[in-house]
Amino acid sequence: MIKLEKVTKVYTTDAGSFTALQETDLHIRKGEFVAIMGPSGSGKSTLLQLLGGLDLPTSGSIRIGDTLLQTLNEKERTLFRRTKVGFVFQNYQLLPMMTVAENIALALAANKTPKNEIQQTVARLIREVNLEGKASSYPSQLSGGQQQRVAIARALAMKPALILADEPTGNLDRKNGEDVLRLLSRLQREEQITVVMVTHDRNAAESADRIITLQDGAIVRQAEWEGAGLR
Amino acid sequence: MNLLSVAWRNLMRRKLRTVLTMLSIIIGVASTFAVVASVDTAKKTFPLYLENILGKSDFMILGTEAYFSEDVHDTVQAMDGVASVAVLKESTKLVMEAEGTTEIQKRVDLTGYSDLDTALTDFKVVEGSLTEGGAVITDRTANVWKTKVGDTISLETDHGIQEIQISAIVKYTVELMGPSSWMMAKYHPWSVVVPLSDLQSWFDLSGQIQVIQVKALNGSEKEAAQRQLDALADTQDNIYMQPVIIDFETQFKDVDTFFMALYIAGFLGIALSAFVIFNSLYVSIQERKKEFAAMKTIGYTPNQLRTFVLYEVLLLSVIGTVVGLTVGYGLALLLKAVIFMLFGIHEAATIELTKGLVIAAAAGAIIPVLAALYPIRKAGKVSVIDSLKEIQTEKTSLRHWQWAAGVLLILSGFFIKNLFLVVPLLIGVALLYPYLFRLFVTALKPVYRALFRFSGEVAGRNLSRNLGRTSMTSVILCMGIAMIVLMSSLNSALIQTYERMIFSTYGGNLDVMLHHVEPDDIAKLKATEGVADAVTYPKQDIVWLVDGQKRKLPVYGVGAEWIDRFPLFTGTTGASQGEIIEQLAPNEIVLDRVSFQLWGGTVGEYIQLDTLNGMQPFKVAGIVDTMKNNGFGAFMNIEHFRESFGVKYERNALVLKEEDISPLQLRENIFGQFGSRIMEMFGPEDWVSVIGSVYTGSFGVINFLIILSTVISGIGITNTLLMNIMERIRELGMMRAVGVTRGQIVRTVLLEGFGIGLTATVIGSLFGILLIYITSTFLEIQSLTFQFGVSGTIMTIIVIFGLAVSLISSFLPASRAAKTQLSEALRYE
């Protein structure tokens, strides 16, 4: 479903140029849960941003489903993100002046979805992430775990094929973190959504089907679960 | 550690915000400097100018008939301690080929002086010589005629066409007032000076003159000169002496009101910049809370932290003030030129800079510091634990005292009968504004949602965030809008009031001034095509005593039998004009409202007027309203007028036109009858046009300054939106990540800025209408009050202006928001 071929990303700064990813090849199957690990500066976030169409590679190609990302212009990539990709951030990034229901409906509203359809979708997602009774609450009234579940519900609103999660458990305690990971795993299994998660947490990574380790902009190791262990 | 260097680097972290904040200081300082300097210059120059044009002579000898003998001048010249010049005036026509011009545009007022090169004329020669015996014209006239020294001009006289060489071109002066173009010559005749003897011979007036201007050579000998002239007048029954009175207050009525309005408009800029500075500093402190917290953990005291911020404010104010003073100098020169032009002052006065410089520099230094006091205090009070744990401090709710103080201040404005009422009213509205803003935004949200859907929804929500900052930004524009509404409406209302008064007290459709009215002139005038009726009247500037001081009072001789058809005033007691004049005894007079207020007496008391028999008391029998002579004068029964002041000839005729003739055609017909004998010919529409242009010009200057202040509000909106974007950069990144397009982000920011401006424009317009209402209850200009009224056209233009300012101010922040680098935004700290 996701295919990266010889993808390179070079950033140019005042201090000179810096290669965040070098000639990376990667194939992720539909419905697979992949964790990306590595030290700071290894290129994890860059990889996630490229997969989400937030940025374009300096060279190489990225194909998601039937779509070749670098052939899309900026607006097309935005619309692609809206309908095909869901983002989950470490800091949740909820809009503080909107309720839980309104935050979940953000992409639907941007897409001019009819009101009744929005209401039905939001109600379903609230049930799915176990936040019944919280629809009218504001983010400041929720715990970290609850806020992250809102963020996940928001990411699912447009029924994306791909969820990109950047340190989704980074700001959560162990229990809440486990809850979030269980939710992501369930969605991946039940809805066949491909999940790519960047994480520092080894325990979190073990929820994934495959762990990819990056170092200095290159994939240095890939390990899949086989039986009870990683191979 | 160099505090200035640290302060500079901190300011440079947010370059655009620093530039915008500094710009608001620059505009505020510049407008303050410009207003104080130009008004100071005007206040100093106007009396000197008047002195210069009217004070060239101390006395005048005038005749009771149209002319008197030149022998009188010989006698005056023989007196000790005086200088004098004899003057004769006639009107004629220029004989000149000028394409597209009519006869009326070639009218010339000729003035013959017995001596052209004297302190009594004080002509400033540009080219040529005053002693060559030729004609003298101004530089303005020479420019239009395209003539130079040595050229010959031809004039129609009683002895046919006479040619005379131009011997001097002099600087434009009030004595030689003339049009600036052939087009304007339709309304004003040209002025040419010639030797007295030439004028006498051309018009068969040998040995005849009209006026002798006399000046005491030594100031201390003025009384002696007056005694000699009085004695001379006593020996002859056809001449009288009048001292030259320089009446500044009458000449420049209501100039103080104009200057006061200018001051308010000028200081508005620096006051509004205080809001911008406060907002900017406040957000800057909020952004750097963690830095201050970290510095506190190292060991910095609160005062040391405050000093850091204070240096930033001082840098802003010093640079802003220096640049502002430079810009202000240019603005002061421009403003001075405009003020002088408005009041018809042709004087190249040097600009008075000192007071303006001191006040503007002080304002530029002090006001930013005052505005920044609260944020500076906050910088020292940063809580280390709260900041490092990112604990949000509690939202401050609106304080009840603020609401109460605001209402009280607004109510106080109803009791202040002075233009300074705007100060407590503005402060009151500023205090109430957060409440009003919140109310308005609550009403706006559903409209935004319905019209703009997603973008409208988000923009509506964003307007309610950072309420303090946003409402403070909005109130700046609100105040500017309110002041523009007040000034524009005042302008329109005053002109309408003037128009009504001028038309109702002009005395007809035309006032024709001849050199002097001859016995068969009235019959000729009535027989002119288009004239329905005509009447002549005498008018004289009489010396009167007010509080022991000599002033000039224009007195009109009026007939009871014709005043109702040719009304020169309106009564205040319900009696008709004819009834008022008929009831006047020989020593009774009615004063118009302005002169009555100037006098300060009551009806039934006496004023002292200079008559043939010296100062005589006249009973003030009543008050009337008039716009004749710009609304200043007195009226007497025509028979008593002639007896008291001995003037045996008249110069003015009032004309009523037939219905089917246009004003211009009437003038052409009358000019066809009387030709160059006509010295002036004005209708009420001419005065309306003059008054209208003066007042529109004056208010235009005030509105220009207020609009300059409104630019500050635009800067404030831009600054606030940029700060909002900076704070919400991660949100923006997230929104783009979930699929909100750049276009939707741009629309959201534009709608937020538009909402700030819309609130300000609506509340500001309502506030402005309140100001109009309150000022209509007390404001008098030239004793005219104006009725409360709101012009739809003016309001529409102002609303469009306010909305345009807010929209334009939102473009840059919207563009910034759209250009946010997503990857950076999502990692933004």
XYZ file of C-alpha atoms in Angstrom, chain A residues 45 49 54-55 74-75 78-79 81-82 87 89 91 93 95-99 102 106-107 109-110 112-113 138 154 166, chain B residues 449 453-454 457-458 461-462 465 730-731 733-742 744 747 821-827:
58
model
C 9.685 12.662 11.919
C 5.957 14.058 7.302
C 3.356 17.500 4.529
C 6.583 17.806 2.633
C 0.052 21.564 -2.725
C -3.733 21.770 -2.708
C -3.959 18.809 1.327
C -7.104 17.193 -0.019
C -4.423 14.260 3.521
C -7.958 15.229 4.348
C -2.707 12.404 11.990
C 0.245 14.103 17.468
C 0.605 16.995 22.060
C -3.190 19.429 19.102
C -8.425 23.254 19.288
C -9.033 24.602 22.798
C -12.048 26.693 21.865
C -13.923 23.735 20.327
C -15.768 20.925 22.076
C -16.374 19.875 17.148
C -12.907 19.342 12.056
C -11.970 17.635 8.780
C -16.499 20.560 8.419
C -13.551 21.575 6.242
C -18.354 20.761 3.728
C -19.960 17.515 4.829
C -13.731 21.121 26.087
C -10.557 13.114 14.710
C 3.866 10.902 16.024
C -21.274 30.453 10.622
C -19.327 27.894 7.250
C -16.046 26.316 8.370
C -16.998 29.069 12.551
C -13.298 29.006 13.359
C -14.398 31.168 17.890
C -11.007 32.835 17.544
C -10.053 34.075 22.478
C 0.855 24.509 16.135
C -2.901 24.665 15.721
C -0.018 23.162 11.515
C -2.476 20.629 12.834
C -5.323 22.110 10.799
C -3.250 21.912 7.646
C -2.258 18.369 8.568
C -5.902 17.248 8.878
C -6.703 18.749 5.495
C -7.677 22.375 5.982
C -6.469 24.156 2.855
C -4.384 27.322 2.722
C -9.512 28.146 4.287
C -10.274 33.095 4.976
C 5.866 25.659 7.010
C 3.954 22.638 8.256
C 6.903 20.658 9.433
C 8.203 23.646 11.399
C 4.760 24.496 12.751
C 4.274 20.995 14.094
C 7.603 21.097 15.859
